[in-house]
mmCIF file of C-alpha atoms and ligand atoms in Angstrom:
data_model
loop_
_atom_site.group_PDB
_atom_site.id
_atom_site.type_symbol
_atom_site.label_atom_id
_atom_site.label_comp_id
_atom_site.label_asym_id
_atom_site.label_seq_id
_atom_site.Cartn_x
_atom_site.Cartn_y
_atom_site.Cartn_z
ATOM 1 C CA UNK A 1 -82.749 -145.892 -39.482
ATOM 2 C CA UNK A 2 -81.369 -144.943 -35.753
ATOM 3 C CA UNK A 3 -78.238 -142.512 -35.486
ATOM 4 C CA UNK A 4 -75.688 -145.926 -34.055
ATOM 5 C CA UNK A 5 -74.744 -147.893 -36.785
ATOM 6 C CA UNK A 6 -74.213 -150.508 -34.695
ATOM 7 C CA UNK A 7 -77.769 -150.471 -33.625
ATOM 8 C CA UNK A 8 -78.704 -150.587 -37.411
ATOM 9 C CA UNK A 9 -76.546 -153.713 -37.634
ATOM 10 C CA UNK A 10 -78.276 -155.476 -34.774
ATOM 11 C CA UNK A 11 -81.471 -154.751 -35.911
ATOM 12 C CA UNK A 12 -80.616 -156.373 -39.177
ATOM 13 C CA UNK A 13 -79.019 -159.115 -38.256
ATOM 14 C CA UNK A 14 -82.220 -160.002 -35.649
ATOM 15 C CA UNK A 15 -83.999 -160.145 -39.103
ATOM 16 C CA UNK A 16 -82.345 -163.663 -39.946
ATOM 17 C CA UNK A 17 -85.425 -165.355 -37.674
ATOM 18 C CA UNK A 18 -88.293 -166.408 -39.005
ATOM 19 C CA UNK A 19 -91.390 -164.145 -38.634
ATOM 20 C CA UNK A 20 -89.305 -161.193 -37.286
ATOM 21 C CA UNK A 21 -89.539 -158.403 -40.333
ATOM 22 C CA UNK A 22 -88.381 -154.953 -40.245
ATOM 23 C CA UNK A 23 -90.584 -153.529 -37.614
ATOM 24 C CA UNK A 24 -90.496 -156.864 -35.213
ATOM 25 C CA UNK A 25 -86.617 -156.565 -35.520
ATOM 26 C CA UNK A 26 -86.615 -153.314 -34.482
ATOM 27 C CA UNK A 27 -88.890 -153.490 -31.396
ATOM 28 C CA UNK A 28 -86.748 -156.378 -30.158
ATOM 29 C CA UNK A 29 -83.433 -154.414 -30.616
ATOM 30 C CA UNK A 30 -84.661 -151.511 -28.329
ATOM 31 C CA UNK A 31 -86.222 -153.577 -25.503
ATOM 32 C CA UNK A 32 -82.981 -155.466 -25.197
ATOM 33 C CA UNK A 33 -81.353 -152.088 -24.721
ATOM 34 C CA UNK A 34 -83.661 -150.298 -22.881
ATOM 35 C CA UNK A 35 -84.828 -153.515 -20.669
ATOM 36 C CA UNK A 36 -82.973 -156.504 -20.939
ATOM 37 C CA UNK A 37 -79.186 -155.949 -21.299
ATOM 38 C CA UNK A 38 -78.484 -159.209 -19.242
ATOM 39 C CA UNK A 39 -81.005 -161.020 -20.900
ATOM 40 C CA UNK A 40 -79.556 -160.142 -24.561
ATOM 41 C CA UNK A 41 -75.894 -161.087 -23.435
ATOM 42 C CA UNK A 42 -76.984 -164.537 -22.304
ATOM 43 C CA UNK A 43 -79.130 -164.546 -25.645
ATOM 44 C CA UNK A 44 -75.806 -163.729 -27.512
ATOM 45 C CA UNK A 45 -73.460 -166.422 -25.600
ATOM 46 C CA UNK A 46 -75.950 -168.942 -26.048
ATOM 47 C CA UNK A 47 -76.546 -168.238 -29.276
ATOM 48 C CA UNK A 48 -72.334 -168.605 -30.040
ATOM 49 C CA UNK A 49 -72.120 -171.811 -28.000
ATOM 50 C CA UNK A 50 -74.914 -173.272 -29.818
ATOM 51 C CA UNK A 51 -73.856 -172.314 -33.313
ATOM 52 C CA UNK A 52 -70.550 -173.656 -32.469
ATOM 53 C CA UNK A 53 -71.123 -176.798 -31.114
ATOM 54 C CA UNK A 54 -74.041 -178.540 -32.089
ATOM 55 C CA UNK A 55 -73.396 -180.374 -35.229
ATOM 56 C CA UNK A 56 -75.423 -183.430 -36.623
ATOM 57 C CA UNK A 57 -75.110 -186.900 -35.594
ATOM 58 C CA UNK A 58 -73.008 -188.853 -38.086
ATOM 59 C CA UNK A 59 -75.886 -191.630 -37.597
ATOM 60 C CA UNK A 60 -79.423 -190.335 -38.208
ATOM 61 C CA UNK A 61 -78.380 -186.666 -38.918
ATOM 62 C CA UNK A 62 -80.421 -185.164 -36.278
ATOM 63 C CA UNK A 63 -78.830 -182.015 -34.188
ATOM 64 C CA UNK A 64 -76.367 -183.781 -32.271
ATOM 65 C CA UNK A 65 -72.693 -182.150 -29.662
ATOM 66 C CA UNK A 66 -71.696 -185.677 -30.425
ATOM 67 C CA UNK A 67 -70.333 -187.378 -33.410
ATOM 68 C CA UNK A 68 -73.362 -190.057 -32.538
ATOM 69 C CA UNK A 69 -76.955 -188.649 -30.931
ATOM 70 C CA UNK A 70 -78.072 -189.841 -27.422
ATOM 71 C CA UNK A 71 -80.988 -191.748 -29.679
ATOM 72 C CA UNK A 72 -78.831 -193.499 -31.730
ATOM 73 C CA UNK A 73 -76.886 -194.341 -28.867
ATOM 74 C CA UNK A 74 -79.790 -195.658 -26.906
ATOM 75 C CA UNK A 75 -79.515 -199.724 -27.081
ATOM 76 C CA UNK A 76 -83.354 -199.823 -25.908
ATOM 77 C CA UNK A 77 -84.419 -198.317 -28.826
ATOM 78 C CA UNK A 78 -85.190 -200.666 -31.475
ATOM 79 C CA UNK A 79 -83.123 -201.214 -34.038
ATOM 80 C CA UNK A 80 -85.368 -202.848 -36.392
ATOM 81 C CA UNK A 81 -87.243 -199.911 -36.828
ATOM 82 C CA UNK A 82 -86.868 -196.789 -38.624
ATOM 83 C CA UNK A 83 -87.901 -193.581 -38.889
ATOM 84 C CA UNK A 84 -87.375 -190.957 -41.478
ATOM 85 C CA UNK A 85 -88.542 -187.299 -41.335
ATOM 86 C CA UNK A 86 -87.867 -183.828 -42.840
ATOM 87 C CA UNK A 87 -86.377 -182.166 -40.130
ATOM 88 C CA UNK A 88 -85.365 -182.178 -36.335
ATOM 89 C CA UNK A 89 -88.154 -180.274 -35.304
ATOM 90 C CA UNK A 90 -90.604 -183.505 -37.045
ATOM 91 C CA UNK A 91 -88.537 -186.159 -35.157
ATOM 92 C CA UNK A 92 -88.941 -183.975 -31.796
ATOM 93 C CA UNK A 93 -92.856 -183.931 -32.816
ATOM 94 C CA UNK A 94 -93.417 -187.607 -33.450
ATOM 95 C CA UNK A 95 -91.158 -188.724 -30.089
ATOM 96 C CA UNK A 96 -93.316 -186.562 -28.269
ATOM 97 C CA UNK A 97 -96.773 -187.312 -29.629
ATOM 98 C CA UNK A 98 -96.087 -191.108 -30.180
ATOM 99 C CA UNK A 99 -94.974 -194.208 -27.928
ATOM 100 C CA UNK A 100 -92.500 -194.719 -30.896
ATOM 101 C CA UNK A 101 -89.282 -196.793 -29.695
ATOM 102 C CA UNK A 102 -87.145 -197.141 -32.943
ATOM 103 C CA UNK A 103 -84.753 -194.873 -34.241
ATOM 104 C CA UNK A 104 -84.512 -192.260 -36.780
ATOM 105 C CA UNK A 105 -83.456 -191.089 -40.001
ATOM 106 C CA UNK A 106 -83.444 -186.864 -40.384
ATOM 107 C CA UNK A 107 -83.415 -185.571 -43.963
ATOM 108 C CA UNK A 108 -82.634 -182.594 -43.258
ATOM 109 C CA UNK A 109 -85.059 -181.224 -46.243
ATOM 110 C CA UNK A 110 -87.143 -182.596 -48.844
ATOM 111 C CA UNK A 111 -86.663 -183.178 -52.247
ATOM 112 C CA UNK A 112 -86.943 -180.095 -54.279
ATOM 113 C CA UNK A 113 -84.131 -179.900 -57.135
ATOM 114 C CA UNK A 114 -85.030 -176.341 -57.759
ATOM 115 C CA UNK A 115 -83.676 -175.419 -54.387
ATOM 116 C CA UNK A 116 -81.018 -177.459 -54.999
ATOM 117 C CA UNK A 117 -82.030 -180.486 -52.569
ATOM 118 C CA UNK A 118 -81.340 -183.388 -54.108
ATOM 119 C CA UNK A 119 -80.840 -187.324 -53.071
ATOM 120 C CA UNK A 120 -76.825 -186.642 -51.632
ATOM 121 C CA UNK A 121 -78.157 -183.095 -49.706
ATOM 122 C CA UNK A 122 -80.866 -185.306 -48.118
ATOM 123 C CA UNK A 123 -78.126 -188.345 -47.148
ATOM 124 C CA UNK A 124 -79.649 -190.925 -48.933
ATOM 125 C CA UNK A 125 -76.355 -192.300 -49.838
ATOM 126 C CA UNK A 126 -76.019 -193.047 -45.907
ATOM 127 C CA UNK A 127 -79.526 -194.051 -45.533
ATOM 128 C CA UNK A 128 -79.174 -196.787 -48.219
ATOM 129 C CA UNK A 129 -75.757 -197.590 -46.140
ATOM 130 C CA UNK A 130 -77.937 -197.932 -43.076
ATOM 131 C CA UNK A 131 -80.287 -200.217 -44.873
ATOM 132 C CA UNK A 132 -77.722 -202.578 -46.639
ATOM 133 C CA UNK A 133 -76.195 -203.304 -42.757
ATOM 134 C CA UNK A 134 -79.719 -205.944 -42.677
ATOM 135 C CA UNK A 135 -81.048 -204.783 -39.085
ATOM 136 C CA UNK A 136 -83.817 -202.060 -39.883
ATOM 137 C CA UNK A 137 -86.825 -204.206 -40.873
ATOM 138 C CA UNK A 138 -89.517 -201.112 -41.109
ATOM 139 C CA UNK A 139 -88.735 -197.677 -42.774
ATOM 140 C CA UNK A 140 -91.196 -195.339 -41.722
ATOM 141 C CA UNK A 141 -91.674 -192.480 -44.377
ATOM 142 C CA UNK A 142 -92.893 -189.469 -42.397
ATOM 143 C CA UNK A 143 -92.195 -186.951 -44.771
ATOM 144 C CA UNK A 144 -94.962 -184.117 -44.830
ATOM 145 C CA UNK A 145 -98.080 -184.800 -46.802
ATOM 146 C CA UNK A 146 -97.069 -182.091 -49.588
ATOM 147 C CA UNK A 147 -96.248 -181.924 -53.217
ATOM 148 C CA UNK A 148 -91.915 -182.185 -52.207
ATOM 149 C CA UNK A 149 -93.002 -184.484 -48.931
ATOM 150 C CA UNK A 150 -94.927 -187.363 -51.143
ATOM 151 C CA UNK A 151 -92.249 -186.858 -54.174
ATOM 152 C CA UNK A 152 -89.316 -187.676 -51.212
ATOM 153 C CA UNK A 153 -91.834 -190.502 -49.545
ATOM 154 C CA UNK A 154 -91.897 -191.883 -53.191
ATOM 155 C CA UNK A 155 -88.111 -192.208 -53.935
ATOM 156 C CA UNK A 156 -87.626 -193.229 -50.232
ATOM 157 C CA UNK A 157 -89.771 -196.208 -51.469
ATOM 158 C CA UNK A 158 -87.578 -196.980 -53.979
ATOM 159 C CA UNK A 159 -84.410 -196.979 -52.172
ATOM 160 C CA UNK A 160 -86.615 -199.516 -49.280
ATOM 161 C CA UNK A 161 -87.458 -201.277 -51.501
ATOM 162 C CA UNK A 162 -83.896 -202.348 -53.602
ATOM 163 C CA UNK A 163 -82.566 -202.840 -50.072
ATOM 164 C CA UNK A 164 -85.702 -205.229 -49.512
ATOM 165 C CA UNK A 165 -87.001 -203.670 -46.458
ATOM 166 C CA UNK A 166 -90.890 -203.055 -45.659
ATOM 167 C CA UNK A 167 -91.689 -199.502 -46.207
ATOM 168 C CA UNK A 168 -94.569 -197.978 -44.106
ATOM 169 C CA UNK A 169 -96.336 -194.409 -44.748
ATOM 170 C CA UNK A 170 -98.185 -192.906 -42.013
ATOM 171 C CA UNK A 171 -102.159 -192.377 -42.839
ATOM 172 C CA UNK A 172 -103.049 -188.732 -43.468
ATOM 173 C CA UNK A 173 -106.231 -188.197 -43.003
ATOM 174 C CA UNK A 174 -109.598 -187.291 -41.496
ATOM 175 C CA UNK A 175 -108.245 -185.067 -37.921
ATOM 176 C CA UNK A 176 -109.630 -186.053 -34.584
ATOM 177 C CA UNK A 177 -112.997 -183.959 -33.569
ATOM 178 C CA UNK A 178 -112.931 -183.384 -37.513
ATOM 179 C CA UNK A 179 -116.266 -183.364 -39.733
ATOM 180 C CA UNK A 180 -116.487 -184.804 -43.024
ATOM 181 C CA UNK A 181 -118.181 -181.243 -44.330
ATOM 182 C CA UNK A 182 -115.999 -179.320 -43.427
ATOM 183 C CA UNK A 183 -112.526 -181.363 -44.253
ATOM 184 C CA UNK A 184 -111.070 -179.745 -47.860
ATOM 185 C CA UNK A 185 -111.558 -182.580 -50.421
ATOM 186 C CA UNK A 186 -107.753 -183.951 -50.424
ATOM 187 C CA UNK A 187 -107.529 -184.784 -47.352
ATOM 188 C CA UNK A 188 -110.845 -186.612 -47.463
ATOM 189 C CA UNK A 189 -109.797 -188.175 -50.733
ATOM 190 C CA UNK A 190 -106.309 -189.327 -48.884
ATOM 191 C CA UNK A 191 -108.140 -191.006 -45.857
ATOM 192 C CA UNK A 192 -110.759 -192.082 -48.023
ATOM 193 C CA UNK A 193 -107.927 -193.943 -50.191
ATOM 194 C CA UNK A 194 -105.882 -195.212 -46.919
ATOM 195 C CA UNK A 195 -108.804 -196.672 -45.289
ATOM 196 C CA UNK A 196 -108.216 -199.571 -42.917
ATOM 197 C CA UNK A 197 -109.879 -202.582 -42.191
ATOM 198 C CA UNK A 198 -111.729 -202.782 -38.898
ATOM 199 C CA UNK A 199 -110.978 -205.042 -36.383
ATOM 200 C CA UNK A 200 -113.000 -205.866 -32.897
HETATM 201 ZN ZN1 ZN B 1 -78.415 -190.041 -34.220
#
């Protein structure tokens, strides 16, 4: 505890990021005010701005300023193709890992009912809209290869497959440079189960 209160405060409130704890917190609130005062109010008014006005797009439910993404707006992506993942932060990793051109679905979370994430918190109500307009052909389940990820890829299944669309996983599996001996047996078992047939 510091003698300002309102240095107290700041330190606490720093604690709302992820990996900063106690000590972290309070190493950041001093070098802001013994180093970086200009630095920590452009923090702060970004920070506000961005709070304020980035919302999610009405479409895929992605962070969005606009009531519909740039993505979803994009006629050269294909429409036909869809993909859904967990969070933002997934679509942002498969657009820049992938050649992907469709479009996306964003959960927002994963199914866990304990936490109180359930079909409606994850918009599945709008995803089954989306599906029931007859243009996405594909639906992509990219949920994370975990015990909540493969229970959401399951019922995502389900709603693909009363709209009649093609539902696609992506293969988990064996990584690149990897060696059999030392992969932990369920992800062997996984690639081992979703092997392909080879082609020349
Ligand atoms: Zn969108």
């Amino acid at each position: 505890m510091s003698s300002s209160p309102l240095l107290n405060d700041l330190i606490d409130a720093l604690r709302c990021l992820p990996g900063v704890g106690a000590k972290t917190a309070q190493r950041m609130a001093f070098h802001v005010l013994e180093r970086d005062r200009a630095g920590a109010k452009k923090l702060a008014d970004r920070l506000a701005t961005a709070v304020e006005r980035i919302g999610n797009c009405s479409r895929c439910r992605t962070f969005s300023e606009d009531p519909i993404c740039a993505l979803c707006a994009n006629p050269q992506r294909d429409a036909q193709l869809l993909c859904v993942v967990e969070t933002p932060v997934d679509q942002l990793a498969v657009e820049q890992a992938t050649g992907y051109r469709g479009r996306y679905f964003v959960l927002l979370g994963r199914l866990s009912p304990l936490d109180g994430m359930g079909p409606k918190e994850l918009g599945l109500d709008l995803l089954a809209a989306r599906l029931a307009e007859n243009e996405v052909h594909e639906l992509i389940v990219a949920t994370n290869p975990t015990v909540e990820g493969e229970a959401t890829a399951h019922l995502l299944t389900q709603i693909a497959r009363q709209a009649n669309v093609r539902a696609t996983r992506l293969a988990h599996g064996v990584p690149l440079g990897g060696e059999l001996e030392f992969i932990d047996r369920g992800t062997l078992a996984h690639a081992f189960a979703g092997r392909q047939l080879l082609s020349d």
